[in-house]
XYZ file of C-alpha atoms in Angstrom:
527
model
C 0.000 0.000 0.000
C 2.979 2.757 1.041
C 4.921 2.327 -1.936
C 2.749 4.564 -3.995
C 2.891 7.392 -1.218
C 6.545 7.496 -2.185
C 7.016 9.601 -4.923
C 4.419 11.670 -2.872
C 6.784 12.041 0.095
C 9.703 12.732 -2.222
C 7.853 15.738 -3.806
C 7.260 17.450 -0.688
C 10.343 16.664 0.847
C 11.492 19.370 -1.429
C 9.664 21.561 -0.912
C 9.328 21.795 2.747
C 12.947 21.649 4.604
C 12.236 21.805 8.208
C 8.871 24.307 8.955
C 5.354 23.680 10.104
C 3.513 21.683 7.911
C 0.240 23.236 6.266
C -2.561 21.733 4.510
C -1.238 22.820 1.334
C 1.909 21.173 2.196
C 0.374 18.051 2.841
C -1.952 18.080 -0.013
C -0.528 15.503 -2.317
C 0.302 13.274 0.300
C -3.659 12.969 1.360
C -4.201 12.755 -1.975
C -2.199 9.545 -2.794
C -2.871 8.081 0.232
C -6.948 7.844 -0.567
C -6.097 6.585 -3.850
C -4.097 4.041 -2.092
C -6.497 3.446 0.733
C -9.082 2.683 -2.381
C -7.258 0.736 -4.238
C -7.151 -1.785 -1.079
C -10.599 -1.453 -1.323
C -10.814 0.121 2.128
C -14.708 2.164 2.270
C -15.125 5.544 1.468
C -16.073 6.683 5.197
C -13.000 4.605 6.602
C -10.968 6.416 3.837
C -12.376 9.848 5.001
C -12.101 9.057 8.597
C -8.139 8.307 8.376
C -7.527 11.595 6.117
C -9.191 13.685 8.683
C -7.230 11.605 11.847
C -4.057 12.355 9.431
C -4.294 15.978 9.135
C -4.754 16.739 12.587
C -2.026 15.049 13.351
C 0.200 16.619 10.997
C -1.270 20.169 9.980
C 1.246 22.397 12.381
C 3.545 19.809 13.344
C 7.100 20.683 12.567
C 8.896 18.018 10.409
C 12.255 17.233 9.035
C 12.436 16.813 5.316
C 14.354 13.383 5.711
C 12.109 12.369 8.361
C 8.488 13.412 6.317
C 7.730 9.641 6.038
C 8.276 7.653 8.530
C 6.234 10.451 10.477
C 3.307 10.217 8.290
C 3.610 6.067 8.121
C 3.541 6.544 12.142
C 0.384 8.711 12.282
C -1.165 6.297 9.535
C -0.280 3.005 11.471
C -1.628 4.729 14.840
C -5.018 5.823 13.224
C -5.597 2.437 12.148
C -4.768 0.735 14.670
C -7.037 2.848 17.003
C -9.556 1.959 14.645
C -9.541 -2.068 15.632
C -8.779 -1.119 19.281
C -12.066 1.088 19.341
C -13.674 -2.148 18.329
C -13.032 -3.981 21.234
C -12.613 -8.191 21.565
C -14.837 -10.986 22.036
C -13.152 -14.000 23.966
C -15.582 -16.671 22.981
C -14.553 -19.340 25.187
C -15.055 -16.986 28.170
C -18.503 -16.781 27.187
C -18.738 -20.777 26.465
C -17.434 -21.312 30.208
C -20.387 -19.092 31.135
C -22.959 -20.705 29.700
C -21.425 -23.952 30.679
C -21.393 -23.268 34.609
C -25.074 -22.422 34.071
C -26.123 -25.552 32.502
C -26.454 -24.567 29.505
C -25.838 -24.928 25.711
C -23.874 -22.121 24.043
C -25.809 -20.941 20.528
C -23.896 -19.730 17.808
C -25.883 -18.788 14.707
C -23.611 -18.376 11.163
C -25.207 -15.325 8.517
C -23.820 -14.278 5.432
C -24.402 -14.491 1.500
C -24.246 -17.279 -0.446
C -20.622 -18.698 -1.427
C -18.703 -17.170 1.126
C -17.589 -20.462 2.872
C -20.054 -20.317 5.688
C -20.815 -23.811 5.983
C -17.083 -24.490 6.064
C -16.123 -21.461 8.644
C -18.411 -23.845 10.968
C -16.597 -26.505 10.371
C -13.131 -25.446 11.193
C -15.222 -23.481 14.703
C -16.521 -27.387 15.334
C -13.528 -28.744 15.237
C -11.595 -25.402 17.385
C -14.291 -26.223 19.683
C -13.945 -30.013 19.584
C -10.086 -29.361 20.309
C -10.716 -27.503 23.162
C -12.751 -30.123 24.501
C -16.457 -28.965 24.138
C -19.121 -31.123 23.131
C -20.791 -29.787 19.890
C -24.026 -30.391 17.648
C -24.861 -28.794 14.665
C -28.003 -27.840 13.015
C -28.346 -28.125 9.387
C -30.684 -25.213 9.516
C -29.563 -24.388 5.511
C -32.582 -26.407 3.685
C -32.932 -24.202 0.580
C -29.379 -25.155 -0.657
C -29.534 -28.527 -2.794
C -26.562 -30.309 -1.102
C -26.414 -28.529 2.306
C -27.449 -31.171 4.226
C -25.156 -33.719 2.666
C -22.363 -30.748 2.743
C -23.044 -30.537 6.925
C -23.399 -34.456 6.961
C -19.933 -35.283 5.505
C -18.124 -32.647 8.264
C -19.848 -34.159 10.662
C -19.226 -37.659 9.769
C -15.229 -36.826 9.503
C -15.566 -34.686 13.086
C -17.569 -37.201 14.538
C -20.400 -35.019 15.591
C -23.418 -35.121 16.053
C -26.276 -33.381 13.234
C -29.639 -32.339 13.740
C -31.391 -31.654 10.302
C -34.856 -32.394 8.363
C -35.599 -32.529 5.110
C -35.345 -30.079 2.347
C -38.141 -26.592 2.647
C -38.838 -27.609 6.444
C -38.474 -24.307 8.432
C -34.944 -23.154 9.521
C -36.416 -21.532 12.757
C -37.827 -25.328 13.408
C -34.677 -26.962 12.730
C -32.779 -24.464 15.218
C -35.283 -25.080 17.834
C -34.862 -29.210 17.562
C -30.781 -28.953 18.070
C -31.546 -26.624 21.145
C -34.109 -29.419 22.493
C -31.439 -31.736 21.758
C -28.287 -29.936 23.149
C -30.452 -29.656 26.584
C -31.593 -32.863 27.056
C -27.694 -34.181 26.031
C -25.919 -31.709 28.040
C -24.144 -30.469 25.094
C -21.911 -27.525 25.586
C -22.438 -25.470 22.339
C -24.749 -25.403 19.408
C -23.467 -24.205 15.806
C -26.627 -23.079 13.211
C -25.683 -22.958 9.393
C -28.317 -20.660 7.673
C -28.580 -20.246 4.062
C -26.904 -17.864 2.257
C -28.562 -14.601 1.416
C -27.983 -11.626 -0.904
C -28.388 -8.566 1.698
C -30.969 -6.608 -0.376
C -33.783 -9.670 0.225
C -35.777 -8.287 2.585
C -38.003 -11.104 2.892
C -34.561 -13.310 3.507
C -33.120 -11.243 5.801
C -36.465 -11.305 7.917
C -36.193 -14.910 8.014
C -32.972 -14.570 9.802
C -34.845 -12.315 12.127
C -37.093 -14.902 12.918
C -34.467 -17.821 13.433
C -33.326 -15.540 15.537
C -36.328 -14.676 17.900
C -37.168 -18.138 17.964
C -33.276 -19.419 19.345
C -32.303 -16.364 20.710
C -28.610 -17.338 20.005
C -25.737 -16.182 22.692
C -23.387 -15.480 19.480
C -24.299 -14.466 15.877
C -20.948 -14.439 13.543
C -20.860 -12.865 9.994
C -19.072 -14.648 7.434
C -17.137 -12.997 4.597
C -15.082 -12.854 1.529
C -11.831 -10.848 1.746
C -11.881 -11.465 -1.851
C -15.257 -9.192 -2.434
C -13.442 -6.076 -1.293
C -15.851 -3.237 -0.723
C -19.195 -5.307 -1.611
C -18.251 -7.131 1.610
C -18.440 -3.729 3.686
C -21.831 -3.601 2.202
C -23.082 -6.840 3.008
C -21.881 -6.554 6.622
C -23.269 -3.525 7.013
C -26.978 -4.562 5.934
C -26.626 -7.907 8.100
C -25.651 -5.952 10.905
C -28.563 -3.560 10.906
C -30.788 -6.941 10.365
C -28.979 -9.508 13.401
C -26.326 -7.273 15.195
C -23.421 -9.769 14.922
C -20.892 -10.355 17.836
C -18.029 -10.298 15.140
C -16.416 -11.820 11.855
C -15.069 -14.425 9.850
C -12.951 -13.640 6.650
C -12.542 -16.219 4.422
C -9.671 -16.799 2.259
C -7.204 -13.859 3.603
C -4.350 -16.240 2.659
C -5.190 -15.016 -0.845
C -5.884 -11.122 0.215
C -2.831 -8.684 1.423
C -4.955 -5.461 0.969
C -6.844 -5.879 4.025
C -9.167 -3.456 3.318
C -12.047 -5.310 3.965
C -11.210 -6.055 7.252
C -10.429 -2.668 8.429
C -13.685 -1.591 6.832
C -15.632 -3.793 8.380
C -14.429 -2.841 11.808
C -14.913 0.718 11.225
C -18.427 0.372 9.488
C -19.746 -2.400 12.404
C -17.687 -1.600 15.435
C -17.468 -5.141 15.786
C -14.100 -7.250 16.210
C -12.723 -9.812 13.560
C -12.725 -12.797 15.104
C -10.806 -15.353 12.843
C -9.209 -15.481 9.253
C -9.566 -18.052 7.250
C -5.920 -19.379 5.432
C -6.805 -22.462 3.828
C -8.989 -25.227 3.515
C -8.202 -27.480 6.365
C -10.170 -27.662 9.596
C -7.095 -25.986 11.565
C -6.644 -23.376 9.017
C -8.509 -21.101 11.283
C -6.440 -18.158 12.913
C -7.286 -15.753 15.504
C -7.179 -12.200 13.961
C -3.790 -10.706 15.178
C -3.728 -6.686 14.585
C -0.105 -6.297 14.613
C 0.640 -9.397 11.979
C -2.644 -7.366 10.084
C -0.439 -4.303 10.254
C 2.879 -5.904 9.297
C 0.913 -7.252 6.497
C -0.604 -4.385 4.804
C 2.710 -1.693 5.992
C 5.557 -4.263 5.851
C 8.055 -4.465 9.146
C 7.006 -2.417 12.453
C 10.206 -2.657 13.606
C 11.119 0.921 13.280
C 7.871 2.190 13.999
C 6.461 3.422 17.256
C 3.461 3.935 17.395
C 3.685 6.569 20.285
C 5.645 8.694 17.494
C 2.469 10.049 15.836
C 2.400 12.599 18.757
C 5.804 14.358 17.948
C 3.158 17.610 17.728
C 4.703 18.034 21.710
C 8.397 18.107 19.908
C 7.340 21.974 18.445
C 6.341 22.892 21.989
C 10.345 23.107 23.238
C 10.322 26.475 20.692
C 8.071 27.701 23.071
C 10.873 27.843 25.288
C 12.855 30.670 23.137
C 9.656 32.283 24.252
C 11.516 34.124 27.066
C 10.987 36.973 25.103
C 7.872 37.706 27.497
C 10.638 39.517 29.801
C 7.580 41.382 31.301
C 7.751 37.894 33.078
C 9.769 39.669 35.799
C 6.765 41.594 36.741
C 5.555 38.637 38.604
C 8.217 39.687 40.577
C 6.006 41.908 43.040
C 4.701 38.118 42.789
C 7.166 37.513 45.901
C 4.368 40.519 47.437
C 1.877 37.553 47.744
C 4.757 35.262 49.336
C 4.704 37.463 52.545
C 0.646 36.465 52.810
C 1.589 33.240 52.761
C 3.405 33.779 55.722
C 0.205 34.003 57.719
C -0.426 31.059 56.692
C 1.653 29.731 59.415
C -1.353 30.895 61.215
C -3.163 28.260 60.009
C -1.092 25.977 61.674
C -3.215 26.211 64.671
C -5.324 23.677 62.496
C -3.119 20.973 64.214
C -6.061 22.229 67.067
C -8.965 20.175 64.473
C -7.126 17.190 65.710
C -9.046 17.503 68.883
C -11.751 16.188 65.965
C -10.819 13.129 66.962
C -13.007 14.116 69.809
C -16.042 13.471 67.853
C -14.931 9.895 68.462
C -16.954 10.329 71.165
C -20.118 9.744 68.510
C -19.655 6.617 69.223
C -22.169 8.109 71.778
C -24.880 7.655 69.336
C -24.596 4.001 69.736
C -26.906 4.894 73.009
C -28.901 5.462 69.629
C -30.016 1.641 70.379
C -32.147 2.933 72.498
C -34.555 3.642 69.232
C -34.755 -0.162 69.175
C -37.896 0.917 71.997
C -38.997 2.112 68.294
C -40.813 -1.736 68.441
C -42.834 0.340 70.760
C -45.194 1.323 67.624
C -45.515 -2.507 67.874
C -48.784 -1.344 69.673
C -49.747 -0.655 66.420
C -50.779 -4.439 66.657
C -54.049 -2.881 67.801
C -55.127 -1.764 64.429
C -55.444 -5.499 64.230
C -59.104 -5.077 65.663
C -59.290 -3.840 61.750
C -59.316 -7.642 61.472
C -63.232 -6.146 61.836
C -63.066 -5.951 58.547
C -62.624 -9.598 58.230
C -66.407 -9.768 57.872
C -65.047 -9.399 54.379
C -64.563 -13.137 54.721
C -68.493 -12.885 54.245
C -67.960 -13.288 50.685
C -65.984 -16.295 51.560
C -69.601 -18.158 51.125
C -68.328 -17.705 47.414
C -66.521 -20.718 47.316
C -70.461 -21.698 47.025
C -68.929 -20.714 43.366
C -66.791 -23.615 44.394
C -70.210 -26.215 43.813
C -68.361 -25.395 40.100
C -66.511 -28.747 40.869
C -69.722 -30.120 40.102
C -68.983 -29.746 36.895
C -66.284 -32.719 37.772
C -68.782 -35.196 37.434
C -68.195 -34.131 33.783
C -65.790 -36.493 34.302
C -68.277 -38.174 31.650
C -66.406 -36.337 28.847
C -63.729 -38.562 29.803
C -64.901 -40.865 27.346
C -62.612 -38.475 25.260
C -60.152 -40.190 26.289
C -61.566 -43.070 24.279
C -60.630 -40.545 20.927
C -57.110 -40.185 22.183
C -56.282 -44.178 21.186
C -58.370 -42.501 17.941
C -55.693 -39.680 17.184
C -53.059 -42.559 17.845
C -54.378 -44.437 14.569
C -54.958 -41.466 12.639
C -51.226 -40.636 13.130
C -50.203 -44.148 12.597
C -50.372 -43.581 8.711
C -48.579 -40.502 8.786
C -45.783 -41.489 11.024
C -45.708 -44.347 7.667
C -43.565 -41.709 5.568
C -41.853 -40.745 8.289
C -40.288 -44.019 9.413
C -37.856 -42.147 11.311
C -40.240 -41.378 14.147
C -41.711 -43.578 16.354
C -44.995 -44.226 17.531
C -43.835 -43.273 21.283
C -42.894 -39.549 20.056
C -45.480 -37.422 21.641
C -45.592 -35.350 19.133
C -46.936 -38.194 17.008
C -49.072 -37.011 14.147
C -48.286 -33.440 14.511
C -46.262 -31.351 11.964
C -43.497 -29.378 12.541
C -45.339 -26.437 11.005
C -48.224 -27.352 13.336
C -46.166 -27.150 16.408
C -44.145 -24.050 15.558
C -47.618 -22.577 14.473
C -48.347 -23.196 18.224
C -45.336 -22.069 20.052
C -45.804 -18.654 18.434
C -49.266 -18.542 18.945
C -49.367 -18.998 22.663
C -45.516 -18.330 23.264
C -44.362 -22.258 24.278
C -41.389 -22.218 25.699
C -39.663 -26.017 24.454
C -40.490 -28.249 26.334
C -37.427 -29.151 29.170
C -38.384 -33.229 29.957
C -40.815 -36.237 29.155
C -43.625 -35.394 31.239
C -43.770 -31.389 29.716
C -43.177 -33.136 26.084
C -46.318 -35.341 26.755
C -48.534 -32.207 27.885
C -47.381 -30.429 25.041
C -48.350 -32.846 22.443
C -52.098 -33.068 23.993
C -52.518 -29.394 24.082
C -51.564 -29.184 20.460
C -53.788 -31.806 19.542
C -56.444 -30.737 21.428
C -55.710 -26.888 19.686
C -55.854 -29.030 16.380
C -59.448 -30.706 17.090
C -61.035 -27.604 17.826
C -60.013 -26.036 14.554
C -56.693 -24.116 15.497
C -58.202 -21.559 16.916
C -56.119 -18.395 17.762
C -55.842 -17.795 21.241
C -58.642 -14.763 22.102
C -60.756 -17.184 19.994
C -60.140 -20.483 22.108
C -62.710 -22.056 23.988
C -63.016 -22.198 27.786
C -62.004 -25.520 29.518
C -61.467 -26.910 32.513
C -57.781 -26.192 33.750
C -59.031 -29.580 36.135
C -59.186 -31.499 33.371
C -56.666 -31.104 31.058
C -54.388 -31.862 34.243
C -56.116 -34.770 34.885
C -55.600 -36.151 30.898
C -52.050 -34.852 31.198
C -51.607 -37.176 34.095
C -53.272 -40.109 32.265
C -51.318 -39.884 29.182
C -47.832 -39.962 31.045
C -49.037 -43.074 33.468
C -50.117 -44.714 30.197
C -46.720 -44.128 28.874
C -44.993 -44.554 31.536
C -46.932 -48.591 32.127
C -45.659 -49.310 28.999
C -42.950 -51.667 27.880
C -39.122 -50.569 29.688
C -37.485 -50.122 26.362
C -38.911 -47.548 23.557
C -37.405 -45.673 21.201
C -36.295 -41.896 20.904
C -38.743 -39.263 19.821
C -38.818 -36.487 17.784
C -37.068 -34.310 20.332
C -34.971 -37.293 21.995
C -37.208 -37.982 24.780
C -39.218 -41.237 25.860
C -35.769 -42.758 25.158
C -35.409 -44.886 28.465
């Protein structure tokens, strides 16, 4: 990048000898320098932000003609680097450790547009994570991509992990939601989400990710990148960001990319960190983004350069010292005028006398203060208790004669309905036929995925944490499903009684039946 600036620096080394730099002065150099900064495909803001940082820090600073660059490669190395500083860090196994202590799973969701190596960034995190000794599952949340799922399956399958995934068109949010189920119930320490990859001006796509989202509520969300794309990648982080508010980046492929511009202007643009590079293909080819090898990459050795230089503006202030010429100085003399008032200051030396002060140790006197503690006195206040007169009020206790409601309990004769649950467990016996996969001892048996997430956002389900929630869930849905899905200031009334009472039937029936069954839709009922 500096090499251009050269011929720049010659020019006004010139020209200037050894003065105070001007903006005219400096002129050319700003000028080359954006062309530069473009050409490394750094943004136009970023590029706009460094001039400006630049020419405060050199406009009246008093340079040596031999020394005009290395001064302005100093002041150009410190503005960027303040620029990555201002972005802060992210130490994500801090935040695993968290989670971890807590009991439970870590999310990590994965946005960015399509072909940017997103499903293989996750890969190399699974196995940095696997490394490190954290149990991982992965949700094949991509199923728009043909060959996503098979893509996911093969990493998985060579990092022996495990993957959560359905079929082609199911919903993502859906998807997300089973590997969370599935990472709680296995005590599994983090969850990684591939999405599918989006072009950032679908709006309708990029409200999907919303929803994934809201419906996961990851701890992490990581924007993957191509430090190939150069300033269309500033752009696409910047709509993403506004859409998800990543944690931080991923740039693919820097092994092929010693610009850096995208990187710097994604930092400046998002005030988010970079996170990791990617320098290869290979599961470990995953490094931590390092500023100073960033720096050394894009200005060449930082040997010679200090970055505490750029503030050599201090340097002009020793001609201030020739500044003696305000002789008139010596009128301070009748300064030494004053000095004789000072000498009554001795008189406050009799302030030695506030060390009696220590007198007020004697507050310890308010400790009689205890004495308050007769305060409990207002305990007599006990005798507004008589306003226990009021307790007549219990009069409308007789309203448990509301209570002869229970009657309604002998409509314990609806519980022939129970004689139409064995009916819903036929009627989903043929579905469950396509579906060979799931067994007939999933509680969600005969219920669709879009049925259930349907549900959950309808009446805000939480998922469900064991069996016995699992088993009430799946009758509340079906019983929402026999009464025509009905939204929820449209539901009839029924007996809170009741449905406790089928809940408990349902899990005693499951729970009489035979000691070994198989594992459900969300891996529970698996004994």
């Amino acid at each position: 990048m500096f090499d251009k600036l050269r011929s720049a620096f010659s020019n006004a080394a010139k020209s200037l000898g050894e003065k105070e730099l001007n903006e005219k002065d400096i002129e050319d150099i700003l000028f080359e320098l954006e062309i530069s900064l473009m050409e490394s495909d750094v943004a136009t803001e970023v590029i706009d932000s460094i001039k400006s940082d630049l020419k405060e820090k050199l406009i009246g600073s008093k340079v040596d003609k031999n020394e005009i660059e290395k001064f302005v490669k100093d002041s150009l190395i410190s503005s960027i680097s303040s620029l990555f500083d201002a972005a802060g860090e992210y130490d994500l196994f801090e935040k695993i450790n968290e989670k971890k202590k807590d009991g439970q799973p870590f999310l990590i969701l994965f946005v960015g547009i399509n072909g940017t190596g997103k499903t293989t960034s996750l890969a190399k995190v699974a196995h940095l994570l696997k490394e490190k000794k954290y149990s991982v599952v992965i949700a094949a949340a991509d199923t728009f991509r043909a060959g996503a799922i098979e893509q996911l399956r093969e990493h998985t399958n060579r990092l022996n992990l495990k993957l959560v995934a359905q079929n082609y068109n199911s919903d993502p949010a859906a998807v997300a939601r089973d590997a969370v189920l599935y990472a709680k119930s296995h005590k599994t320490d983090v969850v990684l989400i591939d999405t599918a990859g989006r072009m950032q001006t679908s709006e309708n796509l990029m409200q999907q990710i919303a929803k994934i989202t809201k419906v996961v509520n990851p701890d992490m969300k990581i924007f993957v990148g191509d430090s190939l794309a150069g300033n269309d990648t500033v752009n696409q982080a910047r709509e993403f960001h506004e859409h998800v508010k990543f944690d931080g980046s991923i740039l693919t492929k820097s092994d092929a990319d010693a610009r850096g511009g995208a990187a710097l202007s994604i930092v400046k643009v998002t005030s988010t960190p970079v996170l990791y590079v990617g320098v290869g293909q290979e599961y470990p080819d995953l490094k931590p983004f390092d500023k100073e090898l960033f720096l050394e990459t894009v200005f060449g050795s930082l040997d010679n350069v200090d970055i505490a230089k750029t503030e050599p503006t201090p340097e002009p202030e020793p001609t201030p010292e020739p500044e003696p010429t305000p002789e008139p100085e010596p009128t301070p003399e009748p300064e030494p005028t004053p000095e004789p008032t000072p000498e009554p200051e001795p008189t406050p030396e009799p302030e030695p006398t506030p060390e009696p002060e220590p007198t007020p140790e004697p507050e310890p006197t308010p400790e009689p203060e205890p004495t308050p503690e007769p305060e409990p006195t207002p305990e007599p206040e006990p005798t507004p208790e008589p306003e226990p007169t009021p307790e007549p009020e219990p009069t409308p206790e007789p309203e448990p004669t509301p209570e002869p409601e229970p009657t309604p309990e002998p409509e314990p004769t609806p519980e022939p309905e129970p004689t139409p649950e064995p009916e819903p467990t036929p009627e989903p016996e043929p579905t469950p036929e396509p579906e060979p996969k799931v067994s007939s001892d999933d509680p969600f048996d005969g219920i669709t995925d879009d049925e259930i997430a349907t549900y959950s956002d309808l009446f805000d389900v939480p998922p469900p944490e064991n069996d016995n929630e699992a088993l009430k869930l799946g009758n509340k849905i079906r019983q929402w499903i026999k009464d025509g899905k009905q939204k929820p200031g449209e539901s009839k009334v029924e007996n809170d009684v009741e449905d406790e009472a089928d809940d408990e039937e349902e899990i005693q029936k499951h729970d009489k039946e035979e000691p070994k069954k198989k594992k459900g839709r969300f891996g529970f009922l698996k004994r």
